[in-house]
Coordinates of C-alpha atoms in Angstrom, one line a residue:
Chain T
M1 CA -0.4 0.1 0.3
W2 CA 2.8 2.3 0.7
R3 CA 4.7 1.6 -2.0
I4 CA 2.0 2.4 -4.5
Y5 CA 1.3 5.9 -2.4
R6 CA 4.8 6.3 -2.8
L7 CA 5.1 5.5 -6.7
G8 CA 1.8 8.0 -6.8
L9 CA 3.7 11.1 -5.1
M10 CA 6.6 10.6 -7.4
A11 CA 4.5 10.9 -10.2
L12 CA 2.9 13.8 -8.8
L13 CA 5.8 15.9 -7.5
P14 CA 7.6 17.2 -10.6
M15 CA 4.3 18.6 -12.1
N16 CA 3.8 20.2 -8.3
V17 CA 7.1 21.5 -7.7
L18 CA 6.8 22.9 -11.7
A19 CA 3.7 24.9 -9.8
I20 CA 4.5 26.1 -7.2
P21 CA 6.5 29.5 -7.6
V22 CA 9.8 30.4 -6.1
D23 CA 9.2 31.7 -2.7
P24 CA 11.5 35.1 -2.7
L25 CA 11.0 35.2 0.9
N26 CA 13.1 31.7 0.9
S27 CA 11.2 30.0 3.6
V28 CA 10.9 26.7 4.1
Q29 CA 7.9 26.6 5.2
W30 CA 6.6 28.0 1.7
T31 CA 5.5 24.8 0.1
T32 CA 3.1 23.5 3.2
M33 CA 1.7 27.2 3.0
Y34 CA 1.0 27.3 -0.6
N35 CA -0.7 23.4 -0.2
R36 CA -2.4 24.5 2.8
F37 CA -4.1 28.0 1.4
L38 CA -3.5 28.8 -2.0
K39 CA -2.6 25.6 -4.3
D40 CA -6.4 26.0 -5.7
Y41 CA -5.8 29.3 -8.0
P42 CA -2.9 30.1 -9.4
V43 CA 0.0 32.0 -7.5
Q44 CA 1.8 34.8 -8.5
F45 CA 3.9 36.8 -6.3
D46 CA 3.1 40.5 -7.2
S47 CA 5.0 44.0 -5.6
R48 CA 1.5 45.5 -5.7
V49 CA 1.0 43.7 -2.5
Q50 CA 2.6 45.5 0.4
V51 CA 2.8 44.5 4.1
L52 CA 3.9 47.2 6.3
A53 CA 5.7 45.9 9.6
P54 CA 8.8 45.8 11.7
E55 CA 12.4 44.7 10.9
Q56 CA 11.9 43.1 14.7
A57 CA 9.2 42.4 16.7
E58 CA 9.2 44.5 20.0
N59 CA 6.9 42.6 21.8
S60 CA 5.7 39.5 20.2
M61 CA 2.3 40.0 21.5
Q62 CA 1.7 42.9 19.7
V63 CA 3.0 42.5 16.2
P64 CA 2.0 45.9 13.8
L65 CA 0.8 44.9 10.5
A66 CA -0.8 46.8 7.5
V67 CA -1.7 45.4 3.9
K68 CA -2.0 47.7 1.2
V69 CA -2.6 46.7 -2.2
E70 CA -2.4 49.1 -4.9
G71 CA -3.7 48.4 -8.8
L72 CA -5.6 45.3 -8.2
Q73 CA -9.3 45.3 -9.3
T74 CA -12.2 43.0 -8.5
I75 CA -10.5 41.6 -5.2
E76 CA -12.6 38.7 -3.4
E77 CA -10.4 38.2 -0.1
I78 CA -7.0 38.8 1.5
L79 CA -5.8 36.1 3.3
I80 CA -3.1 36.8 5.5
F81 CA -0.6 34.3 7.1
A82 CA 2.2 33.7 9.1
D83 CA 4.4 30.8 7.8
F84 CA 6.2 29.5 11.1
N85 CA 3.4 30.6 13.5
P86 CA 2.0 27.3 15.3
L87 CA -1.5 28.8 14.2
P88 CA -0.5 30.3 10.7
K89 CA -3.6 31.3 9.5
V90 CA -4.0 35.2 10.7
L91 CA -7.1 36.7 9.4
T92 CA -9.4 37.0 6.4
F93 CA -10.7 40.3 4.7
Y94 CA -13.1 40.8 2.3
P95 CA -13.4 43.9 1.2
Q96 CA -16.7 44.1 -0.6
Q97 CA -17.7 48.0 -0.5
A98 CA -14.1 48.9 1.2
L99 CA -10.8 49.7 0.0
P100 CA -7.9 46.9 -0.1
F101 CA -6.4 48.1 3.2
I102 CA -6.2 46.4 6.7
G103 CA -4.1 47.5 9.8
F104 CA -4.0 45.5 12.9
R105 CA -1.5 43.7 15.3
I106 CA -0.6 39.7 15.6
K107 CA 1.0 37.4 17.9
L108 CA 4.2 36.2 16.6
Q109 CA 5.6 32.8 17.4
Q110 CA 8.8 33.2 16.4
A111 CA 10.4 34.9 13.5
S112 CA 8.6 34.6 10.2
P113 CA 7.3 35.8 7.0
I114 CA 3.9 37.3 7.5
R115 CA 2.0 37.4 4.2
A116 CA -1.0 38.5 2.6
A117 CA -2.4 36.8 -0.7
V118 CA -4.8 38.6 -2.3
R119 CA -7.5 36.6 -4.8
T120 CA -8.7 38.2 -7.6
A121 CA -10.4 36.7 -10.7
D122 CA -7.0 35.2 -12.3
G123 CA -5.6 33.8 -8.8
W124 CA -3.6 34.8 -5.5
H125 CA -1.5 37.7 -5.6
V126 CA 1.5 37.4 -2.5
G127 CA 3.5 39.7 -0.6
G128 CA 5.1 39.4 2.2
K129 CA 7.7 40.2 4.8
W130 CA 9.8 38.5 7.0
V131 CA 9.7 39.9 10.9
D132 CA 12.1 38.5 13.5
A133 CA 10.7 37.9 16.7
A134 CA 12.4 36.4 20.4
G135 CA 9.3 34.4 20.4
G136 CA 6.3 33.3 23.1
G137 CA 3.7 35.6 21.2
C138 CA 1.5 32.7 20.7
T139 CA 2.0 30.6 23.7
L140 CA 2.0 33.0 26.6
P141 CA -1.5 34.0 28.1
S142 CA -2.8 37.2 27.0
A143 CA -2.2 40.3 29.4
A144 CA -6.2 40.3 30.4
R145 CA -5.6 37.1 31.5
N146 CA -3.6 38.5 34.4
S147 CA -5.6 41.5 35.1
G148 CA -8.9 39.4 35.4
V149 CA -11.0 42.4 34.3
W150 CA -12.1 41.6 30.7
E151 CA -15.1 39.9 31.4
S152 CA -16.9 43.2 32.7
Q153 CA -15.6 44.7 28.9
L154 CA -15.8 41.6 26.8
G155 CA -17.3 42.6 23.1
Q156 CA -17.3 46.5 24.2
V157 CA -16.0 48.6 20.7
Q158 CA -14.3 51.9 20.4
G159 CA -13.9 53.3 17.3
R160 CA -13.8 56.9 14.9
I161 CA -14.8 57.2 11.3
W162 CA -12.1 60.4 9.5
Q163 CA -12.8 62.2 6.5
Q164 CA -9.3 61.6 4.7
P165 CA -8.4 63.6 1.5
S166 CA -8.6 60.2 -0.3
A167 CA -10.7 57.9 1.9
Q168 CA -12.7 57.5 4.8
R169 CA -11.0 55.9 7.3
V170 CA -12.7 53.9 9.8
R171 CA -10.4 52.6 12.9
F172 CA -12.1 50.5 15.6
R173 CA -11.2 48.2 18.9
V174 CA -13.1 45.2 20.0
I175 CA -12.3 44.3 23.5
H176 CA -11.1 40.3 23.3
P177 CA -8.5 38.4 24.9
M178 CA -8.3 36.6 21.9
D179 CA -6.8 33.3 23.1
T180 CA -5.1 31.4 21.0
G181 CA -5.9 27.8 22.6
L182 CA -2.1 27.4 23.1
A183 CA -1.3 28.6 26.9
S184 CA -1.5 26.2 29.3
G185 CA -5.1 25.8 30.9
I186 CA -6.9 28.6 28.9
P187 CA -9.0 27.2 25.8
K188 CA -9.5 28.7 22.2
F189 CA -11.4 31.8 22.5
H190 CA -11.1 34.6 20.2
L191 CA -13.1 36.8 17.7
E192 CA -14.2 34.8 14.2
E193 CA -16.3 37.1 12.3
I194 CA -16.8 40.9 12.3
N195 CA -19.3 42.4 9.7
L196 CA -19.4 46.2 8.8
Q197 CA -22.8 46.8 7.8
D198 CA -24.2 50.4 6.5
A199 CA -28.0 51.8 7.9
T200 CA -29.6 49.4 5.7
G201 CA -28.2 46.4 6.8
K202 CA -26.2 45.7 3.4
T203 CA -22.8 44.1 4.2
L204 CA -19.9 46.5 3.5
A205 CA -16.9 44.5 4.3
Q206 CA -15.7 41.4 6.8
I207 CA -13.0 40.1 8.6
K208 CA -12.5 37.0 9.9
P209 CA -9.8 36.8 12.4
A210 CA -8.0 33.7 13.4
E211 CA -6.6 33.4 16.7
P212 CA -3.0 34.9 16.1
V213 CA -4.7 38.7 15.9
S214 CA -4.0 40.2 18.7
E215 CA -5.6 40.7 21.7
N216 CA -8.2 43.4 22.1
P217 CA -7.7 44.0 18.8
I218 CA -7.6 47.5 16.9
F219 CA -8.6 47.5 13.4
S220 CA -7.8 50.1 10.6
I221 CA -10.2 50.1 7.1
E222 CA -10.9 52.4 4.8
F223 CA -13.7 53.2 2.4
P224 CA -14.3 55.2 -0.6
K225 CA -14.9 58.9 -0.4
N226 CA -18.4 58.5 -2.4
L227 CA -19.7 55.7 -0.7
P228 CA -22.5 57.5 2.0
L229 CA -21.1 56.7 5.7
P230 CA -23.7 57.9 7.9
T231 CA -23.5 55.3 10.5
L232 CA -21.3 52.4 10.4
H233 CA -22.9 49.1 12.2
I234 CA -20.3 47.1 13.5
S235 CA -21.4 43.1 14.4
G236 CA -19.9 39.9 15.1
R237 CA -19.0 36.7 17.5
D238 CA -16.4 34.9 18.7
N239 CA -15.9 31.2 19.0
N240 CA -18.4 30.9 22.2
A241 CA -21.0 32.7 20.2
N242 CA -20.8 35.9 22.2
K243 CA -22.2 39.2 19.8
I244 CA -20.7 42.1 19.5
K245 CA -22.9 44.8 18.1
A246 CA -22.1 48.9 18.0
E247 CA -22.7 51.9 15.7
L248 CA -19.9 54.4 14.7
I249 CA -20.8 58.1 13.4
P250 CA -18.7 59.9 11.8
Chain Y
M1 CA 21.4 3.8 13.7
K2 CA 19.9 5.6 16.9
L3 CA 23.7 4.6 18.8
F4 CA 25.3 6.7 15.6
W5 CA 23.1 9.7 15.7
L6 CA 23.6 9.7 19.6
F7 CA 27.3 9.8 19.0
V8 CA 27.3 12.4 16.2
S9 CA 24.9 14.4 18.3
S10 CA 27.5 14.4 21.7
C11 CA 30.5 15.0 19.0
C12 CA 28.5 18.4 18.1
C13 CA 27.6 19.0 21.6
L14 CA 31.3 18.6 22.4
V15 CA 32.5 21.3 19.4
F16 CA 29.9 23.4 20.5
L17 CA 31.2 23.7 24.2
S18 CA 34.4 24.0 23.1
L19 CA 34.3 26.6 21.1
G20 CA 32.2 28.6 23.7
V21 CA 35.3 28.3 26.3
D22 CA 38.2 29.0 24.0
A23 CA 37.3 30.4 21.1
V24 CA 37.0 34.6 22.3
E25 CA 38.3 36.2 25.6
L26 CA 35.2 37.6 26.6
N27 CA 36.8 41.1 28.0
Y28 CA 34.8 43.8 28.0
Q29 CA 38.3 46.2 27.5
L30 CA 37.1 49.0 30.5
V31 CA 39.2 51.5 31.0
P32 CA 38.2 54.1 33.0
R33 CA 38.3 58.0 32.0
Q34 CA 39.4 60.2 34.6
L35 CA 36.6 63.2 35.4
S36 CA 38.2 64.8 38.7
S37 CA 40.5 63.8 41.1
D38 CA 37.9 61.3 43.0
T39 CA 35.5 60.3 39.7
Y40 CA 35.8 58.1 37.3
V41 CA 33.5 56.7 34.2
F42 CA 33.7 53.7 32.1
V43 CA 32.2 55.0 29.1
G44 CA 29.8 52.2 27.0
K45 CA 29.5 52.0 23.2
T46 CA 26.3 53.9 21.8
E47 CA 25.3 50.7 20.1
D48 CA 22.0 47.8 21.1
F49 CA 23.0 44.9 23.3
S50 CA 25.2 42.6 20.7
F51 CA 27.3 39.1 20.7
E52 CA 30.3 41.3 19.9
N53 CA 29.9 44.0 22.8
G54 CA 28.9 41.5 25.3
G55 CA 26.4 44.3 26.4
N56 CA 29.1 46.8 27.2
I57 CA 26.9 49.6 26.0
V58 CA 26.0 51.9 28.8
N59 CA 28.2 54.2 31.2
T60 CA 29.1 53.4 34.6
A61 CA 31.1 55.2 37.4
F62 CA 32.9 55.5 40.5
V63 CA 33.7 57.8 43.0
M64 CA 36.8 57.6 45.6
T65 CA 36.0 58.7 49.1
S66 CA 37.7 59.2 52.2
A67 CA 35.5 56.0 53.9
G68 CA 35.6 54.3 50.6
V69 CA 34.3 53.7 47.1
V70 CA 31.2 54.3 45.6
V71 CA 30.2 52.6 42.5
I72 CA 27.3 54.1 40.3
D73 CA 25.6 51.2 38.2
T74 CA 27.3 47.9 37.4
G75 CA 27.0 47.2 33.8
S76 CA 25.6 44.5 32.2
S77 CA 26.9 40.8 33.3
L78 CA 28.1 39.2 36.5
R79 CA 31.4 39.6 34.3
Y80 CA 31.0 43.0 33.4
G81 CA 30.6 44.0 37.6
E82 CA 34.0 41.4 38.0
Q83 CA 36.2 43.7 35.6
M84 CA 34.4 46.6 36.6
R85 CA 35.8 45.5 40.0
Q86 CA 39.4 44.6 38.5
A87 CA 39.6 47.9 36.6
I88 CA 39.2 50.1 39.8
A89 CA 41.5 48.1 42.0
K90 CA 44.2 49.2 39.6
I91 CA 43.4 52.5 40.4
T92 CA 42.9 52.4 44.1
D93 CA 43.1 49.9 46.6
K94 CA 40.5 51.5 48.9
P95 CA 37.6 49.4 49.5
I96 CA 33.9 49.7 47.7
V97 CA 31.7 50.6 50.6
Q98 CA 28.4 51.4 48.4
V99 CA 26.8 50.1 45.0
I100 CA 24.0 52.3 44.2
N101 CA 21.7 51.6 41.0
T102 CA 20.5 54.6 38.9
H103 CA 17.0 52.2 37.6
H104 CA 16.1 49.2 37.2
H105 CA 17.3 48.4 33.6
P106 CA 19.3 45.3 33.4
D107 CA 22.7 47.3 32.0
H108 CA 22.5 48.7 34.8
F109 CA 22.3 46.8 37.4
F110 CA 23.0 43.1 36.1
G111 CA 26.3 43.3 37.6
N112 CA 25.5 43.5 40.8
Q113 CA 26.4 40.0 41.6
A114 CA 29.7 40.6 41.6
F115 CA 29.5 43.4 44.6
K116 CA 27.2 41.1 46.7
D117 CA 29.6 41.8 49.8
V118 CA 28.6 45.6 49.5
K119 CA 25.7 47.6 50.3
I120 CA 23.4 48.0 47.4
A121 CA 20.9 50.4 46.9
A122 CA 18.4 51.9 45.0
L123 CA 14.9 53.5 45.0
P124 CA 12.1 51.8 46.3
T125 CA 10.2 51.5 43.1
A126 CA 13.1 50.6 41.1
I127 CA 14.2 47.7 43.5
E128 CA 10.8 46.0 43.0
D129 CA 11.1 46.5 39.4
M130 CA 14.1 44.7 39.4
E131 CA 13.0 42.3 41.7
R132 CA 9.6 41.6 39.2
E133 CA 11.3 42.3 35.9
G134 CA 14.5 40.8 36.0
G135 CA 13.9 37.3 34.9
A136 CA 12.4 38.5 31.7
F137 CA 15.6 41.0 31.6
S138 CA 17.9 37.9 31.9
D139 CA 16.0 35.8 29.3
N140 CA 16.2 38.6 27.2
M141 CA 20.0 39.4 28.0
Y142 CA 21.5 35.8 27.1
R143 CA 19.5 36.0 23.8
M144 CA 20.7 39.1 22.8
T145 CA 24.6 38.8 24.2
G146 CA 25.1 34.9 24.5
D147 CA 27.9 33.3 26.4
W148 CA 29.0 36.6 28.2
M149 CA 25.8 36.6 30.3
R150 CA 27.2 33.2 31.9
G151 CA 26.3 32.8 35.8
T152 CA 24.6 36.2 35.6
E153 CA 21.8 36.0 37.4
P154 CA 19.8 39.3 38.5
L155 CA 20.5 40.2 41.8
A156 CA 18.0 43.0 43.1
A157 CA 19.2 46.4 45.4
T158 CA 18.4 45.5 48.8
E159 CA 19.1 49.2 50.5
K160 CA 16.2 51.4 49.7
L161 CA 17.1 55.1 49.1
T162 CA 14.6 57.4 50.8
A163 CA 16.5 60.3 51.8
D164 CA 17.1 63.6 49.6
S165 CA 20.5 62.8 50.3
L166 CA 23.6 60.6 50.7
N167 CA 26.9 61.3 52.6
V168 CA 30.0 59.1 51.9
G169 CA 33.2 59.8 53.6
D170 CA 33.6 63.6 52.4
H171 CA 31.4 63.4 49.6
K172 CA 27.7 64.5 50.0
F173 CA 25.8 63.1 46.9
K174 CA 22.5 65.1 46.5
L175 CA 19.7 62.4 45.0
L176 CA 17.2 63.0 42.9
V177 CA 14.0 61.1 42.6
L178 CA 12.8 61.5 39.2
Q179 CA 11.1 59.4 36.9
G180 CA 10.0 59.2 33.2
H181 CA 12.6 56.9 31.6
S182 CA 11.3 54.3 33.8
H183 CA 9.1 54.1 37.1
A184 CA 11.6 55.4 39.2
D185 CA 15.0 57.4 38.1
L186 CA 17.8 58.3 40.1
A187 CA 19.9 61.0 39.7
L188 CA 23.2 62.1 41.7
L189 CA 25.0 65.6 42.3
D190 CA 28.4 65.0 43.8
E191 CA 28.3 68.5 46.0
K192 CA 32.1 67.9 46.3
T193 CA 33.5 67.9 42.5
G194 CA 30.2 68.7 41.0
V195 CA 29.7 65.7 38.7
L196 CA 26.4 64.9 37.7
F197 CA 25.1 61.6 37.2
A198 CA 21.6 61.0 35.4
G199 CA 21.2 57.6 34.6
D200 CA 19.3 57.0 31.6
L201 CA 17.5 60.2 31.7
V202 CA 19.9 61.5 29.7
F203 CA 21.5 60.5 26.2
Y204 CA 23.8 61.8 24.1
N205 CA 24.1 61.1 20.3
R206 CA 22.5 57.7 20.9
T207 CA 18.8 57.3 20.3
P208 CA 16.8 57.2 23.8
T209 CA 15.1 54.2 24.6
T210 CA 11.5 54.1 25.7
P211 CA 10.2 50.5 26.9
H212 CA 8.9 51.8 30.8
A213 CA 9.0 55.5 29.6
D214 CA 6.7 58.5 30.5
I215 CA 7.6 60.8 28.0
A216 CA 6.3 63.8 30.2
K217 CA 7.6 63.1 33.1
W218 CA 10.4 62.5 31.4
L219 CA 10.4 65.7 30.3
D220 CA 10.0 67.6 34.0
A221 CA 13.1 65.2 35.0
L222 CA 15.0 67.1 32.3
K223 CA 13.8 70.5 33.3
Q224 CA 14.8 69.7 37.0
L225 CA 18.2 68.5 35.6
E226 CA 18.8 71.6 33.9
Q227 CA 18.7 73.7 36.8
L228 CA 21.6 72.3 38.5
K229 CA 24.9 73.3 38.1
F230 CA 27.5 70.8 37.2
T231 CA 31.1 70.6 36.5
Y232 CA 30.6 66.6 34.3
L233 CA 27.2 65.5 32.9
V234 CA 27.7 61.1 33.3
V235 CA 24.8 60.4 30.6
G236 CA 23.6 57.0 31.0
H237 CA 24.7 56.1 27.1
G238 CA 26.7 58.6 25.1
E239 CA 30.1 61.0 25.8
V240 CA 30.6 62.5 29.2
L241 CA 30.1 66.5 28.3
Q242 CA 30.5 69.4 30.4
D243 CA 27.5 71.4 29.3
K244 CA 23.6 70.8 28.7
R245 CA 23.9 69.9 24.8
A246 CA 23.1 66.1 26.2
I247 CA 19.9 67.2 27.8
V248 CA 19.3 69.9 24.9
Q249 CA 19.4 66.7 22.5
T250 CA 17.6 64.1 24.7
R251 CA 14.8 66.7 24.9
E252 CA 14.3 67.4 21.8
Y253 CA 14.3 64.0 20.7
L254 CA 11.4 63.2 23.1
Q255 CA 9.2 66.2 22.4
W256 CA 9.4 65.0 18.5
L257 CA 8.8 61.3 19.3
D258 CA 6.0 62.8 21.6
Q259 CA 4.5 65.2 19.0
S260 CA 4.9 63.1 16.0
L261 CA 3.0 60.2 17.0
K262 CA 0.4 62.4 18.8
A263 CA -0.2 63.6 15.3
S264 CA -0.1 60.3 13.7
A265 CA -3.1 59.0 16.4
E266 CA -4.6 62.1 15.5
S267 CA -4.8 61.6 11.6
G268 CA -5.9 57.9 12.3
K269 CA -3.0 56.3 11.4
D270 CA -2.4 52.3 12.1
M271 CA 0.7 51.5 14.0
A272 CA 2.2 49.9 11.1
E273 CA 1.8 53.0 9.4
V274 CA 3.5 55.4 12.2
L275 CA 6.7 53.2 11.7
Q276 CA 7.3 54.6 8.2
T277 CA 7.7 58.3 9.8
P278 CA 10.5 60.1 8.4
I279 CA 13.2 60.8 10.9
P280 CA 13.6 64.7 10.7
E281 CA 17.2 65.5 9.8
K282 CA 18.3 66.6 12.6
F283 CA 17.7 63.0 14.7
A284 CA 19.0 61.3 11.3
K285 CA 22.5 60.6 12.2
M286 CA 21.8 59.4 15.9
P287 CA 22.5 56.2 16.4
L288 CA 20.0 53.5 16.8
V289 CA 17.4 55.9 15.7
N290 CA 15.5 54.0 13.2
F291 CA 15.3 50.9 15.4
E292 CA 14.6 52.8 18.5
F293 CA 11.8 54.9 16.6
S294 CA 10.2 51.5 15.8
R295 CA 10.6 50.1 19.6
S296 CA 9.3 53.5 20.9
V297 CA 6.2 53.3 18.2
V298 CA 5.1 50.0 19.7
H299 CA 6.0 51.2 23.6
L300 CA 3.8 54.3 23.0
Y301 CA 1.6 54.1 20.5
P302 CA -1.4 52.1 22.2
A303 CA -2.1 54.9 24.7
L304 CA -2.3 57.3 22.0
E305 CA -4.4 55.8 19.2
L306 CA -6.6 54.4 22.0
A307 CA -6.8 58.2 23.8
V308 CA -8.6 59.6 20.2
L309 CA -11.2 56.6 20.1
K310 CA -14.8 56.9 21.0
P311 CA -17.1 54.4 22.5
A312 CA -19.1 53.0 20.4
S313 CA -23.1 53.3 20.7

């Protein structure tokens, strides 16, 4: 049985190797990441997908990260992952009416490429950057677990909308410990879905955070100037079905 | 097969072990610079911790009094403390009678072990911080400087400084209890020689670091230091000068840092975008400015960005 399987593998191998583009970040995890997240569509590395992050993580629990996409049309989703995190998937962003930009912070377990894969009609466009980290970001308890005050504030939202020359910038923060489940004795507990809607209930954008998104996440996104935004409704839930619901007024 | 790999890996271990012991002589080459008849400083490099410098990036000092030697800060490792003690012994055969740590950062107190037979004093809050954070500092220092740290275990100061002056022999030190760089920063003015030991409240031609900083309090502290008359200003990191240039430079950098981060928060920038802030030309040549600025963003921006958000309805 193993022999047959192995023969099959050998037959498949050369084809697969050809299909996977060479990783400019030279990460040994690239093939695994490709097979896990990207293999269903053609993949190209694309400098129009920019990942902003520091060279070195000063705080492995709060590594700043922003993804900016310029010049790609009809974006279906933006998938963010970190090759060397024990839980590589960080977040999926469905921009819909939003501009292809998102900023937030992540937990990094060790030095790793942080990548953004932007899916359009012709497949994945991938950008990324190596970030060095002392480590421990994913396996340490959240700060709130030590302070103990998070329960009374769980799901509370603060935010603001800025009218900028080229866009309407939204920043909002949700109180949530975002526990990865990897810290000893603390089960997985994190926001799973955040929907941004207009007053009529129409979804303008959706964010699906995974475990590595930092505690009390603060998101930055943008909408085009011509989108009427008298109010912005923020709703969502975590993996324990706790709901968040809030409204931002410019 | 298993035995073979065991053999190979134990050979590797032996090779690495012997490299560690023999390959480099871990000598900080501490040479004191004399400031007055009684005062000497060891001026460190204006770098970040590294395997090359072993943590010799800090200024430490000693003062010879009629009652014995006062040591101000003990460096980044047991080894630094030992080598400092040897260098002091070459200058004077007087005993060391008092050690003072200006604040709780590892490069200022990790040499304490070499002085454990001496009274080691610091501000009460600094002592608490040494006890609480020493372990995490130690992990970080081993990671950044490696073998230079061998044998080092954080030893917090034990004697709490609560008075506003300290007399040792014929020297009277005015003690200034300040904060801003850390939660408790001690500055000492030796009233006999006029030498001011400012700890990390003042940097010169080395970008200030902010992991525990409160910029408003730090600027207040600088205001107080600026009013003192001194002959020499011993900064925590950087060259020792006889004028106030270092205070001015530290203040101008901190003011720019504070104002630019506040402006970024007010305009709705994400932290990752703030990292891209251009450094003004007047600071662009300061060693480590890009590195320290990006660290400072992570330290200081969370409170500033939160301050401009409003509770959602």
